[in-house]
Amino acid sequence: MEAIVKDLNECFINGEFLNSSGGVSEVFNPATEEPIGLAPVADSDDASAAIHSARSAFDHGTWSKLDVSERARYLQRFHDAMVGLRSKFVEIIRIEGGATCSDAGMRQFDLPLKHFQACIKKGQTDFSRNLPPVISGNPELKFLGSGVVKRIPAGVVLAISAFNYPTYLNLAKIGPALITGNTVVLKPSPLTPFQALLLGQAAKIAELPPGVLNIINGDAELGLQLTTNPDVDLISFTGSDVVGAKIAQQASVSLKRVLLELGGKSAVIVRADGDLDMAAQAILKGFTSHCGQGCAIFTRALVHNSIRKELVERVATIAKEIKVGDPADPKTTMGPLISASQRSRTEKYVGLATDSDAKLIFGGSRPNEFRKGYFYLPTLFDEVSNSDTIAQEEIFGPVGCIIGFDSDEEAINLANDSKYGLRAGIITKNVGLAYELAEHLKVGHVVINGGSLTSMSELPFGGIKRSGYGREGGEEGLLEYTYSRAIEFHAG
Ligand code: NAD
């Protein structure tokens, strides 16, 4: 079959697209299993070249020394170049990542661009701090001292991203890293390299200085080479907790700073007084959006036993409206999983749930109508015990579970009984009580009745426990890419 993506088969290093020494490999459309193009595969020479380029740009180039308003101008041009490439991005997000048309356009392109722009704006804040004057010495001779705390860039940032929401993840790293004066080497998932490489085209259009942004594609072996290279100062990683733990270990030898945005098994608590329509939508979306391939989605629904039966029926009713299929069809509302192995993983967990005391409400198999594509039906289990494997493990497929509870205290305990701690939701009419309950949830982010829907660019996002450490977004996310430097002086 003729390749669809023809101009992204080289690495982006030092401001140029270059043949990779490691050759190329095919990338596949998960909805059709057809190849969509050839992506560069970086080897150790490419890895060294990319890191050398970022190192030189940081140590000897102007980027980190520019006034932040100058960097903001470059990044605004970069933003505008991406917007100019919108239709190409959106098509690639769809054919490479299996995103539905509306998801690819709005959630996977427009939203990250909005956050990117907010990051450019926020990044121009002066985060330096003047210390109050201090008097020391003795009564005969007193000294006046003071100081200032400045923020300086960390250096060369290695950004490693996951296959789900790649443009979102890539920009959530590149934005704060670049505006604060770092240089970047980006390594995307080998399942979704084109969305990352397309950023190189935008960087060229925006005339970002050479070496400021480098993009190379490869697998875990390349990741190992990059994470152990002494010229990398900070690693910003998004992916599974298992790989996150490996990266922390790999980085420890050269004592790099590491930010880890890892997996989740987020719970939404539906109290007896919760709006049932809102709850049904939240539960269904929680395990079906992007075919369940989201880190922060609500894959555990904790439902008060007095409303559980009715709520399960409502979820089952609205689930019938989901149209599984090839995202090439604009009517499709749920596309495929990213790969055959991701579907096997889903099938393994559904098998375990079927063998348990959990009750299958709908789904539980592949749809019959497709001969190709990694499709799986939306699948819901009720009467799940929180200790069951499907309630504890991140499946990353369209599988949800309903767990009953009888008191708020029990709900909080169930929500916290997880190795992860990324996000939680509460649905109730009693918003004041929800606010109090939120204080007891061991997660990085709590959403009450769907949240504010407006201020996401300002919010720090990230987890605790095995969901990782470090934050993306808001002021916290910017400062992650900086060090503080204190300068004290004798004022007289
Ligand atoms: P993954 O952990 O398998 O891979 C992530 C990245 O790490 C890929 O680029 C991969 O090539 C690279 N990698 C693998 N082994 C490596 C090694 N030893 N050294 C360096 N790099 C290595 O994750 P995935 O399957 O691509 O994505 C799904 C996971 O990502 C889920 O667990 C999901 O929850 C998580 N995720 C988290 C967030 C968040 O913000 N918390 C967002 C999206 C996805």
PDB file of C-alpha atoms in Angstrom, residues 5 7-13 17-18 27 38-41 85 89 92 96 170 186 188 192-203 213-217:
ATOM      1  CA  VAL A   5       3.061   9.994   5.530  1.00  0.00           C
ATOM      2  CA  ASP A   7       7.992  13.440   4.568  1.00  0.00           C
ATOM      3  CA  LEU A   8       8.700  12.457   8.162  1.00  0.00           C
ATOM      4  CA  ASN A   9      11.211   9.652   7.720  1.00  0.00           C
ATOM      5  CA  GLU A  10      14.237  11.493   9.101  1.00  0.00           C
ATOM      6  CA  CYS A  11      15.364  12.550  12.564  1.00  0.00           C
ATOM      7  CA  PHE A  12      15.290  16.235  13.459  1.00  0.00           C
ATOM      8  CA  ILE A  13      18.699  17.182  14.819  1.00  0.00           C
ATOM      9  CA  PHE A  17      15.983  16.689   9.061  1.00  0.00           C
ATOM     10  CA  LEU A  18      18.716  14.044   8.705  1.00  0.00           C
ATOM     11  CA  VAL A  27       4.328   2.702  11.324  1.00  0.00           C
ATOM     12  CA  LEU A  38       8.333   4.950   7.346  1.00  0.00           C
ATOM     13  CA  ALA A  39       9.714   6.548  10.487  1.00  0.00           C
ATOM     14  CA  PRO A  40      13.392   7.011  11.289  1.00  0.00           C
ATOM     15  CA  VAL A  41      14.860   4.679  13.890  1.00  0.00           C
ATOM     16  CA  LEU A  85      -0.054  22.549  10.077  1.00  0.00           C
ATOM     17  CA  PHE A  89      -1.407  17.074  12.615  1.00  0.00           C
ATOM     18  CA  ILE A  92      -1.699  11.973  11.658  1.00  0.00           C
ATOM     19  CA  GLU A  96      -1.268   6.955  13.703  1.00  0.00           C
ATOM     20  CA  ASN A 170       5.022  16.315  23.716  1.00  0.00           C
ATOM     21  CA  LEU A 186      12.284  14.558  22.410  1.00  0.00           C
ATOM     22  CA  PRO A 188       8.269   9.789  21.373  1.00  0.00           C
ATOM     23  CA  THR A 192       3.450   7.362  17.394  1.00  0.00           C
ATOM     24  CA  PRO A 193       6.597   8.983  15.976  1.00  0.00           C
ATOM     25  CA  PHE A 194       5.047  11.132  13.244  1.00  0.00           C
ATOM     26  CA  GLN A 195       3.199  13.527  15.565  1.00  0.00           C
ATOM     27  CA  ALA A 196       6.520  14.269  17.222  1.00  0.00           C
ATOM     28  CA  LEU A 197       8.526  14.609  14.005  1.00  0.00           C
ATOM     29  CA  LEU A 198       5.931  16.988  12.605  1.00  0.00           C
ATOM     30  CA  LEU A 199       6.929  19.348  15.421  1.00  0.00           C
ATOM     31  CA  GLY A 200      10.305  19.511  13.657  1.00  0.00           C
ATOM     32  CA  GLN A 201       8.606  20.932  10.573  1.00  0.00           C
ATOM     33  CA  ALA A 202       6.934  23.570  12.743  1.00  0.00           C
ATOM     34  CA  ALA A 203      10.288  24.342  14.393  1.00  0.00           C
ATOM     35  CA  LEU A 213      14.631  21.215  19.827  1.00  0.00           C
ATOM     36  CA  ASN A 214      15.777  17.784  18.597  1.00  0.00           C
ATOM     37  CA  ILE A 215      13.482  14.842  17.839  1.00  0.00           C
ATOM     38  CA  ILE A 216      14.562  11.248  17.474  1.00  0.00           C
ATOM     39  CA  ASN A 217      12.486   8.091  17.389  1.00  0.00           C
TER      40      ASN A 217
END
